[in-house]
Short mmCIF file of C-alpha atoms in Angstrom, two decimals:
data_model
loop_
_atom_site.label_atom_id
_atom_site.label_comp_id
_atom_site.label_asym_id
_atom_site.label_seq_id
_atom_site.Cartn_x
_atom_site.Cartn_y
_atom_site.Cartn_z
CA UNK T 1 2.34 -29.03 17.18
CA UNK T 2 2.05 -26.12 18.46
CA UNK T 3 -1.41 -26.76 18.39
CA UNK T 4 -1.19 -29.81 19.98
CA UNK T 5 1.08 -28.24 22.43
CA UNK T 6 -2.23 -25.69 22.66
CA UNK T 7 -4.83 -28.25 22.83
CA UNK T 8 -2.94 -30.41 25.83
CA UNK T 9 -2.96 -27.79 27.89
CA UNK T 10 -5.88 -26.11 27.33
CA UNK T 11 -7.81 -30.15 28.49
CA UNK T 12 -5.42 -30.14 31.09
CA UNK T 13 -6.49 -27.23 32.50
CA UNK T 14 -10.70 -28.62 31.89
CA UNK T 15 -9.36 -31.86 33.68
CA UNK T 16 -7.67 -30.45 36.53
CA UNK T 17 -10.87 -28.10 37.43
CA UNK T 18 -13.32 -30.73 37.46
CA UNK T 19 -11.28 -33.09 39.13
CA UNK T 20 -11.21 -31.08 42.04
CA UNK T 21 -14.98 -29.70 42.01
CA UNK T 22 -15.79 -33.44 41.72
CA UNK T 23 -13.61 -34.03 45.23
CA UNK T 24 -15.99 -31.83 46.86
CA UNK T 25 -19.22 -33.16 48.28
CA UNK T 26 -22.52 -32.07 46.13
CA UNK T 27 -24.08 -28.51 47.65
CA UNK T 28 -20.99 -28.07 49.59
CA UNK T 29 -17.82 -25.60 49.54
CA UNK T 30 -13.90 -26.72 50.44
CA UNK T 31 -11.75 -23.42 50.39
CA UNK T 32 -12.66 -20.93 47.22
CA UNK T 33 -13.62 -24.68 45.58
CA UNK T 34 -17.56 -25.35 45.02
CA UNK T 35 -19.04 -28.83 44.56
CA UNK T 36 -21.65 -29.36 41.96
CA UNK T 37 -25.61 -28.35 42.79
CA UNK T 38 -27.03 -32.25 42.47
CA UNK T 39 -26.36 -35.60 41.72
CA UNK T 40 -27.51 -35.57 37.98
CA UNK T 41 -24.88 -32.46 37.36
CA UNK T 42 -21.98 -34.60 39.17
CA UNK T 43 -22.68 -37.56 36.93
CA UNK T 44 -23.10 -35.81 33.90
CA UNK T 45 -19.30 -34.02 34.72
CA UNK T 46 -17.99 -37.17 35.51
CA UNK T 47 -18.35 -38.56 31.70
CA UNK T 48 -17.24 -35.47 30.46
CA UNK T 49 -14.13 -35.98 32.22
CA UNK T 50 -13.61 -39.49 31.02
CA UNK T 51 -14.30 -38.28 27.36
CA UNK T 52 -11.68 -35.54 28.46
CA UNK T 53 -9.30 -37.86 29.55
CA UNK T 54 -9.72 -40.02 26.40
CA UNK T 55 -8.76 -36.78 23.92
CA UNK T 56 -6.29 -36.05 26.16
CA UNK T 57 -4.59 -39.74 25.65
CA UNK T 58 -4.98 -38.94 22.03
CA UNK T 59 -3.19 -35.74 21.63
CA UNK T 60 -0.36 -37.06 24.00
CA UNK T 61 0.43 -39.81 21.90
CA UNK T 62 0.35 -37.96 18.68
CA UNK T 63 2.91 -35.29 20.32
CA UNK T 64 5.27 -38.25 21.17
CA UNK T 65 5.04 -40.06 17.97
CA UNK T 66 5.79 -36.47 16.12
CA UNK T 67 3.13 -36.66 13.53
CA UNK T 68 0.23 -34.30 14.17
CA UNK T 69 -2.92 -35.10 12.48
CA UNK T 70 -2.71 -32.97 9.26
CA UNK T 71 -5.84 -32.45 6.07
CA UNK T 72 -4.55 -30.36 3.07
CA UNK T 73 -7.30 -28.72 1.93
CA UNK T 74 -8.91 -27.97 5.21
CA UNK T 75 -10.48 -30.83 7.70
CA UNK T 76 -13.74 -29.02 7.43
CA UNK T 77 -14.34 -29.66 3.52
CA UNK T 78 -12.76 -33.34 4.42
CA UNK T 79 -15.91 -33.90 6.36
CA UNK T 80 -18.25 -32.13 4.67
CA UNK T 81 -17.61 -34.78 1.93
CA UNK T 82 -20.28 -37.22 4.82
CA UNK T 83 -22.10 -34.22 4.93
CA UNK T 84 -23.44 -32.59 1.88
CA UNK T 85 -26.71 -32.18 2.26
CA UNK T 86 -25.60 -30.49 5.15
CA UNK T 87 -22.72 -28.34 3.52
CA UNK T 88 -24.98 -27.60 0.70
CA UNK T 89 -22.78 -29.05 -1.98
CA UNK T 90 -23.46 -31.78 -4.27
CA UNK T 91 -20.28 -34.79 -5.13
CA UNK T 92 -18.79 -32.40 -8.27
CA UNK T 93 -18.91 -29.14 -6.42
CA UNK T 94 -17.26 -30.56 -3.41
CA UNK T 95 -14.32 -33.02 -5.29
CA UNK T 96 -14.12 -29.37 -7.30
CA UNK T 97 -12.68 -27.50 -3.92
CA UNK T 98 -10.68 -30.29 -2.53
CA UNK T 99 -9.03 -30.54 -5.34
CA UNK T 100 -8.55 -26.42 -6.26
CA UNK T 101 -7.75 -26.33 -2.30
CA UNK T 102 -4.69 -29.44 -2.41
CA UNK T 103 -3.96 -27.84 -5.86
CA UNK T 104 -0.78 -24.87 -5.50
CA UNK T 105 2.18 -23.82 -6.84
CA UNK T 106 5.24 -22.27 -4.24
CA UNK T 107 8.52 -21.01 -5.06
CA UNK T 108 10.28 -19.12 -2.41
CA UNK T 109 12.19 -16.42 -3.21
CA UNK T 110 16.27 -15.56 -3.51
CA UNK T 111 18.14 -12.33 -3.23
CA UNK T 112 20.12 -11.13 -5.58
CA UNK T 113 17.92 -13.32 -8.40
CA UNK T 114 16.14 -11.49 -11.25
CA UNK T 115 13.56 -9.55 -9.46
CA UNK T 116 13.77 -11.43 -6.59
CA UNK T 117 12.61 -15.12 -7.47
CA UNK T 118 14.34 -17.36 -9.96
CA UNK T 119 11.63 -19.87 -10.59
CA UNK T 120 9.05 -17.44 -10.47
CA UNK T 121 9.85 -13.75 -11.89
CA UNK T 122 7.27 -11.01 -12.10
CA UNK T 123 8.72 -8.05 -14.59
CA UNK T 124 7.78 -4.80 -13.13
CA UNK T 125 8.01 -3.39 -16.42
CA UNK T 126 5.34 -4.93 -18.42
CA UNK T 127 3.98 -7.43 -15.57
CA UNK T 128 4.31 -10.35 -17.28
CA UNK T 129 4.65 -13.97 -15.15
CA UNK T 130 7.03 -16.45 -16.33
CA UNK T 131 7.51 -19.97 -14.47
CA UNK T 132 11.01 -22.16 -14.88
CA UNK T 133 9.28 -25.96 -16.68
CA UNK T 134 11.10 -28.59 -14.73
CA UNK T 135 13.13 -31.29 -17.12
CA UNK T 136 10.23 -33.23 -18.28
CA UNK T 137 8.16 -29.83 -19.58
CA UNK T 138 10.68 -28.52 -20.96
CA UNK T 139 9.40 -29.33 -24.45
CA UNK T 140 6.33 -26.91 -23.75
CA UNK T 141 8.62 -23.81 -22.73
CA UNK T 142 7.79 -20.12 -24.95
CA UNK T 143 10.52 -18.49 -23.11
CA UNK T 144 14.28 -18.80 -23.05
CA UNK T 145 16.12 -21.33 -20.80
CA UNK T 146 13.28 -23.45 -20.34
CA UNK T 147 10.56 -20.67 -19.34
CA UNK T 148 6.69 -20.34 -19.92
CA UNK T 149 5.45 -17.11 -20.30
CA UNK T 150 1.74 -16.95 -19.14
CA UNK T 151 -0.64 -14.93 -21.91
CA UNK T 152 -2.03 -12.77 -19.12
CA UNK T 153 -0.05 -10.71 -16.96
CA UNK T 154 -0.40 -9.72 -13.22
CA UNK T 155 -1.04 -6.40 -11.28
CA UNK T 156 -0.61 -5.89 -7.72
CA UNK T 157 -2.57 -3.38 -6.06
CA UNK T 158 -2.06 -3.59 -2.43
CA UNK T 159 1.08 -2.20 -1.09
CA UNK T 160 2.42 -2.23 -4.55
CA UNK T 161 4.88 0.42 -3.86
CA UNK T 162 6.72 -1.91 -1.59
CA UNK T 163 6.54 -4.43 -3.91
CA UNK T 164 8.26 -2.62 -6.30
CA UNK T 165 11.08 -1.41 -4.48
CA UNK T 166 11.97 -5.29 -3.48
CA UNK T 167 11.70 -6.34 -7.23
CA UNK T 168 13.50 -3.37 -8.65
CA UNK T 169 16.63 -4.18 -5.91
CA UNK T 170 16.02 -7.87 -6.80
CA UNK T 171 15.62 -8.67 -3.20
CA UNK T 172 13.60 -12.01 -1.85
CA UNK T 173 9.87 -12.20 -2.51
CA UNK T 174 7.65 -15.60 -2.76
CA UNK T 175 5.00 -16.20 -4.67
CA UNK T 176 1.87 -18.72 -3.98
CA UNK T 177 -0.17 -19.43 -7.10
CA UNK T 178 -3.31 -20.97 -6.11
CA UNK T 179 -7.28 -21.52 -7.49
CA UNK T 180 -10.38 -20.22 -6.59
CA UNK T 181 -12.89 -23.50 -7.28
CA UNK T 182 -15.84 -20.85 -5.83
CA UNK T 183 -15.00 -18.33 -8.31
CA UNK T 184 -13.07 -20.14 -10.71
CA UNK T 185 -10.42 -17.35 -10.95
CA UNK T 186 -5.90 -18.18 -10.91
CA UNK T 187 -4.36 -15.68 -8.13
CA UNK T 188 -1.10 -14.82 -7.63
CA UNK T 189 0.34 -14.51 -3.96
CA UNK T 190 3.42 -12.13 -2.56
CA UNK T 191 5.01 -12.27 0.33
CA UNK T 192 8.20 -10.89 1.74
CA UNK T 193 10.00 -10.82 5.20
CA UNK T 194 10.23 -7.44 7.16
CA UNK T 195 13.01 -5.72 8.69
CA UNK T 196 13.33 -6.33 12.69
CA UNK T 197 12.79 -3.34 13.85
CA UNK T 198 13.58 -2.12 18.14
CA UNK T 199 10.70 -1.02 19.92
CA UNK T 200 11.09 2.03 22.18
CA UNK T 201 11.55 1.52 25.64
CA UNK T 202 9.00 3.68 27.52
CA UNK T 203 11.14 5.48 29.35
CA UNK T 204 12.53 6.52 25.48
CA UNK T 205 9.61 7.52 24.89
CA UNK T 206 8.87 9.72 27.79
CA UNK T 207 12.07 11.69 26.88
CA UNK T 208 11.17 12.29 23.54
CA UNK T 209 8.12 13.84 24.04
CA UNK T 210 6.10 12.48 22.53
CA UNK T 211 2.19 11.24 22.93
CA UNK T 212 0.76 7.51 23.33
CA UNK T 213 -2.23 6.32 22.07
CA UNK T 214 -3.72 3.74 24.36
CA UNK T 215 -6.39 0.95 23.34
CA UNK T 216 -9.12 -0.93 25.60
CA UNK T 217 -10.07 -4.29 23.67
CA UNK T 218 -13.74 -4.77 24.14
CA UNK T 219 -16.14 -7.33 22.82
CA UNK T 220 -18.10 -4.90 20.83
CA UNK T 221 -16.16 -1.67 20.42
CA UNK T 222 -12.35 0.04 21.34
CA UNK T 223 -12.06 2.78 23.33
CA UNK T 224 -9.00 4.90 22.57
CA UNK T 225 -7.45 8.03 23.89
CA UNK T 226 -4.54 10.03 23.38
CA UNK T 227 -1.83 10.38 26.56
CA UNK T 228 0.73 13.17 26.46
CA UNK T 229 4.05 12.05 28.14
CA UNK T 230 3.07 12.95 31.75
CA UNK T 231 0.16 10.41 31.61
CA UNK T 232 -2.59 13.30 31.03
CA UNK T 233 -5.46 12.66 28.38
CA UNK T 234 -5.20 14.82 25.48
CA UNK T 235 -8.65 15.35 22.96
CA UNK T 236 -11.54 13.80 22.45
CA UNK T 237 -11.95 9.80 23.43
CA UNK T 238 -12.70 8.04 20.96
CA UNK T 239 -14.83 4.97 20.34
CA UNK T 240 -13.97 2.43 17.47
CA UNK T 241 -17.36 -0.17 16.84
CA UNK T 242 -16.01 -3.28 16.17
CA UNK T 243 -18.72 -5.89 15.23
CA UNK T 244 -17.34 -9.26 15.58
CA UNK T 245 -19.93 -11.59 13.35
CA UNK T 246 -20.34 -13.31 10.04
CA UNK T 247 -17.81 -15.77 8.61
CA UNK T 248 -13.83 -15.62 9.46
CA UNK T 249 -13.10 -13.52 6.45
CA UNK T 250 -15.92 -11.14 7.11
CA UNK T 251 -14.78 -11.10 11.11
CA UNK T 252 -11.23 -10.52 9.44
CA UNK T 253 -11.96 -7.65 7.21
CA UNK T 254 -14.02 -5.74 9.70
CA UNK T 255 -10.88 -6.39 12.81
CA UNK T 256 -8.49 -4.73 10.06
CA UNK T 257 -10.53 -1.96 9.21
CA UNK T 258 -11.39 -1.07 13.33
CA UNK T 259 -7.47 -1.29 13.44
CA UNK T 260 -6.79 0.79 10.23
CA UNK T 261 -9.17 3.50 12.03
CA UNK T 262 -6.62 3.20 15.30
CA UNK T 263 -3.06 3.92 12.87
CA UNK T 264 -4.63 7.08 11.36
CA UNK T 265 -5.59 8.54 14.87
CA UNK T 266 -1.92 7.40 15.64
CA UNK T 267 -0.77 9.47 12.61
CA UNK T 268 -2.87 12.10 13.34
CA UNK T 269 -1.54 13.18 16.63
CA UNK T 270 1.93 11.95 16.15
CA UNK T 271 1.75 8.93 18.16
CA UNK T 272 4.78 6.62 17.48
CA UNK T 273 3.26 3.91 19.64
CA UNK T 274 -0.07 2.36 20.60
CA UNK T 275 -0.16 0.90 23.98
CA UNK T 276 -2.91 -2.41 24.28
CA UNK T 277 -3.44 -5.09 27.07
CA UNK T 278 -1.66 -8.52 26.96
CA UNK T 279 -4.86 -10.07 27.11
CA UNK T 280 -5.21 -13.57 27.09
CA UNK T 281 -8.25 -16.12 27.65
CA UNK T 282 -7.12 -19.28 26.93
CA UNK T 283 -7.69 -20.15 30.70
CA UNK T 284 -11.19 -18.91 30.82
CA UNK T 285 -11.91 -20.47 27.52
CA UNK T 286 -10.55 -23.97 28.71
CA UNK T 287 -12.29 -24.10 32.17
CA UNK T 288 -15.69 -21.16 31.42
CA UNK T 289 -17.75 -23.48 31.92
CA UNK T 290 -16.62 -24.44 35.71
CA UNK T 291 -15.31 -20.68 36.44
CA UNK T 292 -17.40 -18.53 34.87
CA UNK T 293 -21.76 -19.29 36.23
CA UNK T 294 -24.30 -20.96 35.34
CA UNK T 295 -27.32 -20.98 33.52
CA UNK T 296 -28.70 -18.46 30.69
CA UNK T 297 -26.27 -15.71 32.15
CA UNK T 298 -23.38 -17.51 32.51
CA UNK T 299 -23.68 -18.67 29.24
CA UNK T 300 -24.04 -14.86 27.94
CA UNK T 301 -21.04 -14.02 29.69
CA UNK T 302 -18.54 -16.74 28.09
CA UNK T 303 -20.21 -16.45 24.70
CA UNK T 304 -18.57 -12.27 25.35
CA UNK T 305 -15.48 -13.67 26.87
CA UNK T 306 -15.24 -16.45 24.00
CA UNK T 307 -15.73 -13.69 21.16
CA UNK T 308 -13.50 -11.00 22.00
CA UNK T 309 -10.09 -11.66 19.76
CA UNK T 310 -7.44 -10.81 22.12
CA UNK T 311 -4.33 -12.86 19.90
CA UNK T 312 -6.01 -11.89 16.75
CA UNK T 313 -6.24 -8.27 17.60
CA UNK T 314 -2.60 -8.24 19.22
CA UNK T 315 -1.08 -10.17 15.69
CA UNK T 316 -2.72 -7.70 13.47
CA UNK T 317 -2.15 -4.50 15.09
CA UNK T 318 1.90 -5.56 15.18
CA UNK T 319 2.02 -6.60 11.99
CA UNK T 320 -0.05 -3.35 10.36
CA UNK T 321 1.88 -1.08 13.38
CA UNK T 322 4.98 -2.11 11.68
CA UNK T 323 4.51 -1.22 7.84
CA UNK T 324 3.72 2.01 9.33
CA UNK T 325 6.10 2.40 11.35
CA UNK T 326 4.65 2.55 14.88
CA UNK T 327 5.73 0.20 17.85
CA UNK T 328 3.02 -1.74 19.64
CA UNK T 329 3.79 -1.73 23.87
CA UNK T 330 1.43 -4.33 25.29
CA UNK T 331 1.01 -3.77 29.37
CA UNK T 332 -0.48 -6.16 32.39
CA UNK T 333 -3.86 -5.95 32.30
CA UNK T 334 -4.81 -5.87 36.03
CA UNK T 335 -6.99 -3.71 37.43
CA UNK T 336 -7.28 -0.90 34.26
CA UNK T 337 -11.16 -1.73 34.09
CA UNK T 338 -11.78 -0.94 38.01
CA UNK T 339 -8.69 1.57 38.50
CA UNK T 340 -9.87 3.51 34.93
CA UNK T 341 -13.40 3.22 35.35
CA UNK T 342 -12.60 5.22 39.69
CA UNK T 343 -9.79 7.14 38.69
CA UNK T 344 -10.35 8.52 35.17
CA UNK T 345 -14.27 8.05 34.40
CA UNK T 346 -15.55 11.32 36.29
CA UNK T 347 -12.34 13.69 35.23
CA UNK T 348 -12.52 12.47 31.26
CA UNK T 349 -16.12 13.24 31.42
CA UNK T 350 -15.61 17.15 32.91
CA UNK T 351 -13.60 17.91 30.40
CA UNK T 352 -15.51 16.31 27.25
CA UNK T 353 -19.00 16.48 25.81
CA UNK T 354 -18.77 13.15 24.18
CA UNK T 355 -20.27 10.22 26.46
CA UNK T 356 -17.36 8.80 28.74
CA UNK T 357 -17.68 5.21 29.68
CA UNK T 358 -15.45 3.06 31.89
CA UNK T 359 -13.80 2.09 29.25
CA UNK T 360 -12.20 4.81 28.32
CA UNK T 361 -10.92 5.15 31.40
CA UNK T 362 -9.36 1.86 31.48
CA UNK T 363 -7.67 3.34 28.01
CA UNK T 364 -6.18 5.97 30.00
CA UNK T 365 -5.00 3.62 33.00
CA UNK T 366 -3.44 1.42 30.09
CA UNK T 367 -1.92 4.32 28.32
CA UNK T 368 -0.48 5.32 31.92
CA UNK T 369 1.02 1.93 32.44
CA UNK T 370 3.15 1.71 29.57
CA UNK T 371 4.02 5.38 30.29
CA UNK T 372 5.53 4.00 33.49
CA UNK T 373 3.29 6.19 35.69
CA UNK T 374 1.27 4.93 38.66
CA UNK T 375 -2.56 4.33 37.34
CA UNK T 376 -4.25 5.73 40.02
CA UNK T 377 -4.70 9.66 40.68
CA UNK T 378 -3.48 11.42 43.33
CA UNK T 379 -6.07 13.53 45.85
CA UNK T 380 -6.32 16.70 45.29
CA UNK T 381 -4.70 17.33 41.91
CA UNK T 382 -5.14 20.43 39.77
CA UNK T 383 -8.75 20.56 38.60
CA UNK T 384 -9.90 22.12 35.20
CA UNK T 385 -11.74 24.90 36.10
CA UNK T 386 -10.38 28.04 36.29
CA UNK T 387 -12.27 29.13 39.63
CA UNK T 388 -10.60 26.26 41.30
CA UNK T 389 -7.29 26.32 39.38
CA UNK T 390 -4.96 27.31 42.13
CA UNK T 391 -6.05 24.24 43.96
CA UNK T 392 -2.68 21.88 44.06
CA UNK T 393 -2.17 18.13 44.65
CA UNK T 394 -1.79 16.99 48.32
CA UNK T 395 2.06 16.15 49.15
CA UNK T 396 3.04 19.28 46.35
CA UNK T 397 5.28 22.03 47.43
CA UNK T 398 3.76 25.31 48.38
CA UNK T 399 5.30 28.43 46.48
CA UNK T 400 5.09 31.40 48.26
CA UNK T 401 3.77 34.38 46.51
CA UNK T 402 6.63 36.77 45.16
CA UNK T 403 6.14 40.80 44.27
CA UNK T 404 7.30 41.60 41.05
CA UNK T 405 8.33 44.70 40.06
CA UNK T 406 6.61 47.68 41.18
CA UNK T 407 3.35 45.73 41.46
CA UNK T 408 1.33 46.00 44.54
CA UNK T 409 2.04 43.02 46.85
CA UNK T 410 0.27 39.93 46.34
CA UNK T 411 -2.66 38.74 47.98
CA UNK T 412 -3.46 35.03 48.77
CA UNK T 413 -5.54 32.84 47.45
CA UNK T 414 -9.40 32.72 48.76
CA UNK T 415 -10.37 29.19 50.40
CA UNK T 416 -12.04 27.13 48.08
CA UNK T 417 -15.68 25.90 48.26
CA UNK T 418 -16.65 22.71 50.16
CA UNK T 419 -16.56 20.70 47.18
CA UNK T 420 -15.39 17.25 47.43
CA UNK T 421 -14.27 15.94 43.63
CA UNK T 422 -10.64 17.33 43.98
CA UNK T 423 -9.82 16.31 47.76
CA UNK T 424 -11.34 13.37 49.49
CA UNK T 425 -11.11 15.37 53.01
CA UNK T 426 -10.32 18.88 53.69
CA UNK T 427 -7.36 18.07 56.01
CA UNK T 428 -5.56 17.19 53.03
CA UNK T 429 -4.88 20.68 51.73
CA UNK T 430 -2.29 23.11 52.27
CA UNK T 431 -1.31 25.83 54.29
CA UNK T 432 -2.58 27.97 51.50
CA UNK T 433 -5.84 26.61 51.59
CA UNK T 434 -6.66 26.34 55.37
CA UNK T 435 -9.59 23.87 57.05
CA UNK T 436 -12.59 26.11 56.47
CA UNK T 437 -12.96 25.10 60.54
CA UNK T 438 -10.51 27.44 61.09
CA UNK T 439 -9.76 29.84 58.57
CA UNK T 440 -8.49 32.35 61.07
CA UNK T 441 -5.95 30.09 62.15
CA UNK T 442 -5.09 29.63 59.03
CA UNK T 443 -4.91 32.91 57.76
CA UNK T 444 -3.17 33.88 60.59
CA UNK T 445 -0.04 31.38 59.96
CA UNK T 446 -0.14 32.13 55.79
CA UNK T 447 0.43 35.93 57.23
CA UNK T 448 3.13 34.88 58.92
CA UNK T 449 5.45 33.47 56.53
CA UNK T 450 4.52 36.58 53.55
CA UNK T 451 5.44 39.22 55.87
CA UNK T 452 8.57 37.40 56.58
CA UNK T 453 9.14 36.78 52.94
CA UNK T 454 8.70 40.37 52.11
CA UNK T 455 10.72 41.62 54.69
CA UNK T 456 13.82 39.67 53.81
CA UNK T 457 13.55 41.53 50.32
CA UNK T 458 13.17 45.07 51.54
CA UNK T 459 9.08 45.08 50.85
CA UNK T 460 7.60 46.01 53.76
CA UNK T 461 7.96 49.45 55.90
#
């Protein structure tokens, strides 16, 4: 039912967008809505609109009846029965796969039962598998209490320690026995529910003094960077390739490999949480042909947007990070790429030799938003260069130099060079760094303040 509701929402968006453009004459524009280029395109859109309305009527009828169309054994396999040559299958091969996909045995576990499941039980000592037979098949039992013991043993390689902890404590474990017709093998899948954890708030993370790993998701790579509790970048920016081509299983495997590298980076840097964008291109995918340009360039852009696995990446990361004890924080994606490229690309490039892109700047913006800080940098922030290390941020209080011990009276800092990277205009500097056009006046004001301070503590004659 959830898929039907999502499809209904997408159809309504597409129908509304096309209807708005059809209401405007060809070649004209009404407000922000532009009409179609010519009568030929307009006629094609009218035909497409009628098809969408027919599909919407069928979907709404299925939702109203409460009976969604479900094909046990995958709908693609059911449709390929009529196109065996295109699918590269014979009728016997298709029948074998169809029966195998519809043949499965599932048993939900229960806490307190032997090894977490009474119907399908796996002994952790020797890996033996026993099944409870139904009453008509009890005569086939070869184990006590009407059970059947398989001749083969079972071994779990992935997350074996977690499974062993659960079955040793007699906690619920679900088992699924499935048959892979392509490999002609039987598999036993084990699954269980995890405990619900409380995600720390940004205030708690800042109070703990821990770092955060910020990630920017793109079509072909992940841009990641570590931030300290104050929102400053720490270490080198990271770029993780993400190639999402091939079959569904191949794409999912590459996505999980990239997420594994993210989790490893977070654990190596002591980050308790990973910050991502709460992206969703449902509206863009539904109305992309009407709002994302035309021609070859628009088609390439729509394909790029449709290829970004936003929902799958978010769910995979949440699941895998939970098992590693990490929290995932999703923030608003508004203006992260724009402001990150404007305010953070150049500062990141100054402190590293690796190539920095605007996506790394966007990762900094995402992390700062996850920490509750503002994204944009203040003008005149402290520069990393040693020669201008005394430069202070605009609007920050001036600390007057104080004598220490028997040293000579402190000297005022020199006027910085006229570079405009750390302050947009010269008048933004405080009195400690007077304007270059009136240097004498600024030094006189500073000297008066210093003399008054030294006179109060008895250092002047």
